């Protein structure tokens, strides 16, 4: 079955540590996205990519980095510069930007 | 500034009634408006997309309206069931047309 896989489901980060969240899709979508969701709030866009080897900052990119070396993969690194990283992180993809997005089931990141 | 508003208070209705959720926006001129459903601890799931030149869209028990003059979309679930209980998010494309922006969502509780 086609879909988006995020791993791990739960992740713990120590102070000063970088962590990388995985996102893989087999839907043959060109566009991929990373969102952050805080309790009781909507989704805020961190980064998006319209095509391989290209990505753009969203509304809250500071403290995060991404890469898009393959069409299927769009990993997100939460760097030590992100001072409040505790949140639910969602990855999504679509054929093109603005079109309906398919979401993974998220990674919940917490600070030790 | 651009803003998308959904009622942050939960909507409680009785099974069998029609649920109506509201999405209001300011300083956007979206070509598309989308509705998603999100269950706790899961990623959102796409439900319906409506274009600016469409006034109404239906899918089974779901109906969406889009009034670009009022800058409002209404999302209706007829003959609601307890299984419809979830958070519903609206999303619209930004004025540059290169990303979706999500509202904060409205939690719907359908009581048997």
mmCIF file of C-alpha atoms in Angstrom:
data_model
loop_
_atom_site.group_PDB
_atom_site.id
_atom_site.type_symbol
_atom_site.label_atom_id
_atom_site.label_comp_id
_atom_site.label_asym_id
_atom_site.label_seq_id
_atom_site.Cartn_x
_atom_site.Cartn_y
_atom_site.Cartn_z
ATOM 1 C CA UNK A 1 0.000 0.000 0.000
ATOM 2 C CA UNK A 2 1.205 3.502 -0.792
ATOM 3 C CA UNK A 3 1.744 5.939 2.026
ATOM 4 C CA UNK A 4 4.069 7.961 4.182
ATOM 5 C CA UNK A 5 6.169 6.430 6.918
ATOM 6 C CA UNK A 6 7.576 8.487 9.749
ATOM 7 C CA UNK A 7 10.039 7.107 12.245
ATOM 8 C CA UNK A 8 10.530 6.867 15.090
ATOM 9 C CA UNK A 9 7.095 7.364 16.632
ATOM 10 C CA UNK A 10 8.625 8.706 19.858
ATOM 11 C CA UNK A 11 12.012 10.414 20.198
ATOM 12 C CA UNK A 12 13.865 11.901 23.121
ATOM 13 C CA UNK A 13 16.537 14.530 22.812
ATOM 14 C CA UNK A 14 19.176 15.564 25.289
ATOM 15 C CA UNK A 15 20.173 19.173 25.701
ATOM 16 C CA UNK A 16 22.644 20.282 22.999
ATOM 17 C CA UNK A 17 21.929 17.278 20.793
ATOM 18 C CA UNK A 18 20.808 17.214 17.163
ATOM 19 C CA UNK A 19 18.201 14.623 16.220
ATOM 20 C CA UNK A 20 16.928 13.545 12.814
ATOM 21 C CA UNK A 21 13.348 12.557 12.038
ATOM 22 C CA UNK A 22 12.779 10.262 9.106
ATOM 23 C CA UNK A 23 10.055 10.633 6.449
ATOM 24 C CA UNK A 24 9.684 8.266 3.486
ATOM 25 C CA UNK A 25 6.892 8.170 0.877
ATOM 26 C CA UNK A 26 6.116 5.726 -1.929
ATOM 27 C CA UNK A 27 3.309 7.760 -3.486
ATOM 28 C CA UNK A 28 5.538 9.195 -6.237
ATOM 29 C CA UNK A 29 4.739 12.697 -4.995
ATOM 30 C CA UNK A 30 6.969 15.604 -5.983
ATOM 31 C CA UNK A 31 6.199 17.850 -3.011
ATOM 32 C CA UNK A 32 6.982 17.093 0.626
ATOM 33 C CA UNK A 33 6.447 19.067 3.821
ATOM 34 C CA UNK A 34 7.310 19.193 7.508
ATOM 35 C CA UNK A 35 4.909 20.637 10.069
ATOM 36 C CA UNK A 36 5.063 21.174 13.775
ATOM 37 C CA UNK A 37 1.943 20.824 15.937
ATOM 38 C CA UNK A 38 1.801 21.990 19.548
ATOM 39 C CA UNK A 39 -0.952 20.839 21.936
ATOM 40 C CA UNK A 40 -4.357 22.194 20.985
ATOM 41 C CA UNK A 41 -2.976 24.096 18.027
ATOM 42 C CA UNK A 42 -2.952 23.805 14.279
ATOM 43 C CA UNK A 43 -0.077 22.886 12.007
ATOM 44 C CA UNK A 44 2.798 25.273 11.366
ATOM 45 C CA UNK A 45 4.991 24.783 8.310
ATOM 46 C CA UNK A 46 8.705 24.276 8.959
ATOM 47 C CA UNK A 47 10.086 23.445 5.487
ATOM 48 C CA UNK A 48 8.739 22.256 2.181
ATOM 49 C CA UNK A 49 10.245 20.846 -0.982
ATOM 50 C CA UNK A 50 8.663 21.027 -4.437
ATOM 51 C CA UNK A 51 11.237 18.859 -6.144
ATOM 52 C CA UNK A 52 14.392 16.860 -5.467
ATOM 53 C CA UNK A 53 17.431 18.937 -4.424
ATOM 54 C CA UNK A 54 15.266 21.972 -3.685
ATOM 55 C CA UNK A 55 13.563 23.108 -0.486
ATOM 56 C CA UNK A 56 12.147 26.316 0.964
ATOM 57 C CA UNK A 57 11.716 27.684 4.463
ATOM 58 C CA UNK A 58 8.246 27.775 5.938
ATOM 59 C CA UNK A 59 6.981 29.960 8.741
ATOM 60 C CA UNK A 60 9.129 28.514 11.559
ATOM 61 C CA UNK A 61 12.373 27.217 9.973
ATOM 62 C CA UNK A 62 14.790 28.539 12.603
ATOM 63 C CA UNK A 63 16.551 25.713 14.450
ATOM 64 C CA UNK A 64 15.645 23.118 11.809
ATOM 65 C CA UNK A 65 17.336 21.782 8.674
ATOM 66 C CA UNK A 66 16.262 19.443 5.876
ATOM 67 C CA UNK A 67 17.617 17.709 2.790
ATOM 68 C CA UNK A 68 15.918 16.278 -0.315
ATOM 69 C CA UNK A 69 18.421 14.055 -2.066
ATOM 70 C CA UNK A 70 15.828 11.499 -3.162
ATOM 71 C CA UNK A 71 12.231 11.915 -4.240
ATOM 72 C CA UNK A 72 11.056 9.437 -1.612
ATOM 73 C CA UNK A 73 12.854 10.903 1.396
ATOM 74 C CA UNK A 74 12.712 14.218 3.263
ATOM 75 C CA UNK A 75 14.491 13.974 6.651
ATOM 76 C CA UNK A 76 14.205 16.751 9.218
ATOM 77 C CA UNK A 77 17.013 17.573 11.658
ATOM 78 C CA UNK A 78 16.097 19.361 14.860
ATOM 79 C CA UNK A 79 19.271 21.164 15.858
ATOM 80 C CA UNK A 80 20.421 22.287 19.286
ATOM 81 C CA UNK A 81 19.584 25.827 18.164
ATOM 82 C CA UNK A 82 15.874 24.960 18.444
ATOM 83 C CA UNK A 83 15.261 25.922 22.059
ATOM 84 C CA UNK A 84 11.742 24.582 22.348
ATOM 85 C CA UNK A 85 11.683 21.383 20.291
ATOM 86 C CA UNK A 86 9.053 19.474 22.274
ATOM 87 C CA UNK A 87 6.177 18.979 19.827
ATOM 88 C CA UNK A 88 4.408 16.594 17.457
ATOM 89 C CA UNK A 89 6.114 16.598 14.050
ATOM 90 C CA UNK A 90 4.162 15.698 10.919
ATOM 91 C CA UNK A 91 5.472 14.941 7.463
ATOM 92 C CA UNK A 92 3.239 15.195 4.390
ATOM 93 C CA UNK A 93 3.435 14.872 0.619
ATOM 94 C CA UNK A 94 1.382 15.853 -2.421
ATOM 95 C CA UNK A 95 1.675 15.642 -6.212
ATOM 96 C CA UNK A 96 2.249 19.392 -6.320
ATOM 97 C CA UNK A 97 2.087 22.215 -3.820
ATOM 98 C CA UNK A 98 -1.458 23.385 -2.941
ATOM 99 C CA UNK A 99 -2.898 19.971 -3.783
ATOM 100 C CA UNK A 100 -4.347 17.638 -1.103
ATOM 101 C CA UNK A 101 -1.674 16.374 1.222
ATOM 102 C CA UNK A 102 -1.120 12.874 2.571
ATOM 103 C CA UNK A 103 0.252 12.779 6.094
ATOM 104 C CA UNK A 104 2.307 10.348 8.099
ATOM 105 C CA UNK A 105 1.363 9.488 11.658
ATOM 106 C CA UNK A 106 3.911 11.792 13.204
ATOM 107 C CA UNK A 107 6.895 11.726 15.536
ATOM 108 C CA UNK A 108 6.512 12.992 19.087
ATOM 109 C CA UNK A 109 9.745 14.640 20.239
ATOM 110 C CA UNK A 110 10.457 15.276 23.911
ATOM 111 C CA UNK A 111 13.400 16.709 25.825
ATOM 112 C CA UNK A 112 15.169 14.665 28.483
ATOM 113 C CA UNK B 1 -2.061 40.245 8.849
ATOM 114 C CA UNK B 2 -3.277 36.948 7.411
ATOM 115 C CA UNK B 3 -5.462 34.928 9.709
ATOM 116 C CA UNK B 4 -7.504 31.718 9.588
ATOM 117 C CA UNK B 5 -10.059 31.285 12.352
ATOM 118 C CA UNK B 6 -11.817 28.137 13.430
ATOM 119 C CA UNK B 7 -13.832 27.867 16.610
ATOM 120 C CA UNK B 8 -11.370 26.698 19.232
ATOM 121 C CA UNK B 9 -14.156 25.520 21.517
ATOM 122 C CA UNK B 10 -15.346 21.955 21.049
ATOM 123 C CA UNK B 11 -18.638 21.409 19.269
ATOM 124 C CA UNK B 12 -20.862 18.884 21.067
ATOM 125 C CA UNK B 13 -23.853 17.478 19.205
ATOM 126 C CA UNK B 14 -26.230 14.559 19.462
ATOM 127 C CA UNK B 15 -25.948 11.579 17.152
ATOM 128 C CA UNK B 16 -28.109 11.958 14.060
ATOM 129 C CA UNK B 17 -27.931 15.766 14.011
ATOM 130 C CA UNK B 18 -26.056 17.869 11.472
ATOM 131 C CA UNK B 19 -22.707 19.278 12.595
ATOM 132 C CA UNK B 20 -21.648 22.613 11.101
ATOM 133 C CA UNK B 21 -18.083 23.855 11.452
ATOM 134 C CA UNK B 22 -16.868 27.278 10.383
ATOM 135 C CA UNK B 23 -13.631 28.487 8.830
ATOM 136 C CA UNK B 24 -13.159 32.252 8.451
ATOM 137 C CA UNK B 25 -10.151 33.934 6.900
ATOM 138 C CA UNK B 26 -8.781 37.431 6.423
ATOM 139 C CA UNK B 27 -6.212 38.851 4.003
ATOM 140 C CA UNK B 28 -6.173 35.719 1.871
ATOM 141 C CA UNK B 29 -7.374 35.235 -1.686
ATOM 142 C CA UNK B 30 -7.285 31.441 -1.866
ATOM 143 C CA UNK B 31 -7.843 29.536 -5.057
ATOM 144 C CA UNK B 32 -8.478 26.388 -3.013
ATOM 145 C CA UNK B 33 -9.834 25.575 0.412
ATOM 146 C CA UNK B 34 -9.391 22.129 1.922
ATOM 147 C CA UNK B 35 -10.802 20.277 4.924
ATOM 148 C CA UNK B 36 -8.992 17.583 6.888
ATOM 149 C CA UNK B 37 -9.880 15.292 9.758
ATOM 150 C CA UNK B 38 -7.390 14.549 12.541
ATOM 151 C CA UNK B 39 -7.759 11.872 15.192
ATOM 152 C CA UNK B 40 -5.704 12.070 18.440
ATOM 153 C CA UNK B 41 -2.082 11.092 17.908
ATOM 154 C CA UNK B 42 -2.538 10.667 14.148
ATOM 155 C CA UNK B 43 -1.797 12.716 11.070
ATOM 156 C CA UNK B 44 -4.599 14.651 9.334
ATOM 157 C CA UNK B 45 -6.559 12.931 6.589
ATOM 158 C CA UNK B 46 -7.775 14.869 3.547
ATOM 159 C CA UNK B 47 -11.558 15.042 3.151
ATOM 160 C CA UNK B 48 -12.619 17.626 0.572
ATOM 161 C CA UNK B 49 -11.247 20.379 -1.635
ATOM 162 C CA UNK B 50 -13.341 23.247 -2.971
ATOM 163 C CA UNK B 51 -12.207 25.806 -5.536
ATOM 164 C CA UNK B 52 -12.927 29.529 -5.482
ATOM 165 C CA UNK B 53 -15.375 29.230 -8.370
ATOM 166 C CA UNK B 54 -17.350 26.452 -6.636
ATOM 167 C CA UNK B 55 -20.019 27.334 -4.118
ATOM 168 C CA UNK B 56 -20.645 23.848 -2.784
ATOM 169 C CA UNK B 57 -19.072 20.377 -2.802
ATOM 170 C CA UNK B 58 -20.523 17.122 -1.485
ATOM 171 C CA UNK B 59 -19.099 13.726 -0.616
ATOM 172 C CA UNK B 60 -21.413 11.198 0.994
ATOM 173 C CA UNK B 61 -22.543 12.796 4.320
ATOM 174 C CA UNK B 62 -20.123 15.713 3.964
ATOM 175 C CA UNK B 63 -20.845 19.097 2.424
ATOM 176 C CA UNK B 64 -18.566 22.107 2.088
ATOM 177 C CA UNK B 65 -19.522 25.622 1.049
ATOM 178 C CA UNK B 66 -17.149 28.401 0.072
ATOM 179 C CA UNK B 67 -18.202 32.055 0.112
ATOM 180 C CA UNK B 68 -15.362 34.262 -1.146
ATOM 181 C CA UNK B 69 -17.377 37.416 -0.421
ATOM 182 C CA UNK B 70 -17.880 36.523 3.240
ATOM 183 C CA UNK B 71 -14.406 34.900 3.309
ATOM 184 C CA UNK B 72 -15.889 31.849 4.927
ATOM 185 C CA UNK B 73 -16.239 28.120 4.453
ATOM 186 C CA UNK B 74 -18.798 25.953 6.198
ATOM 187 C CA UNK B 75 -18.279 22.213 6.689
ATOM 188 C CA UNK B 76 -21.379 20.103 7.346
ATOM 189 C CA UNK B 77 -21.672 16.491 8.474
ATOM 190 C CA UNK B 78 -25.224 15.220 8.158
ATOM 191 C CA UNK B 79 -26.622 12.307 10.212
ATOM 192 C CA UNK B 80 -23.586 12.549 12.465
ATOM 193 C CA UNK B 81 -22.234 9.451 14.218
ATOM 194 C CA UNK B 82 -19.964 9.000 17.248
ATOM 195 C CA UNK B 83 -17.286 7.814 14.797
ATOM 196 C CA UNK B 84 -17.273 11.343 13.334
ATOM 197 C CA UNK B 85 -15.776 12.645 16.594
ATOM 198 C CA UNK B 86 -12.410 14.175 15.723
ATOM 199 C CA UNK B 87 -10.703 17.513 15.114
ATOM 200 C CA UNK B 88 -11.457 19.108 11.752
ATOM 201 C CA UNK B 89 -8.941 21.444 10.147
ATOM 202 C CA UNK B 90 -9.434 23.839 7.264
ATOM 203 C CA UNK B 91 -6.492 24.814 5.087
ATOM 204 C CA UNK B 92 -6.093 27.313 2.285
ATOM 205 C CA UNK B 93 -3.343 28.232 -0.102
ATOM 206 C CA UNK B 94 -1.465 31.412 0.615
ATOM 207 C CA UNK B 95 -1.517 34.372 -1.727
ATOM 208 C CA UNK B 96 1.718 33.247 -3.364
ATOM 209 C CA UNK B 97 0.093 29.885 -4.104
ATOM 210 C CA UNK B 98 3.079 27.876 -2.951
ATOM 211 C CA UNK B 99 1.901 26.430 0.355
ATOM 212 C CA UNK B 100 -1.102 25.595 2.486
ATOM 213 C CA UNK B 101 -1.825 27.332 5.765
ATOM 214 C CA UNK B 102 -3.882 25.451 8.340
ATOM 215 C CA UNK B 103 -6.386 26.771 10.813
ATOM 216 C CA UNK B 104 -6.225 25.706 14.455
ATOM 217 C CA UNK B 105 -9.019 23.163 14.048
ATOM 218 C CA UNK B 106 -12.345 22.535 15.767
ATOM 219 C CA UNK B 107 -12.930 19.463 17.888
ATOM 220 C CA UNK B 108 -16.247 17.742 17.210
ATOM 221 C CA UNK B 109 -17.799 15.415 19.797
ATOM 222 C CA UNK B 110 -20.839 13.388 18.704
ATOM 223 C CA UNK B 111 -22.688 11.835 21.620
ATOM 224 C CA UNK B 112 -24.775 8.667 21.231
#
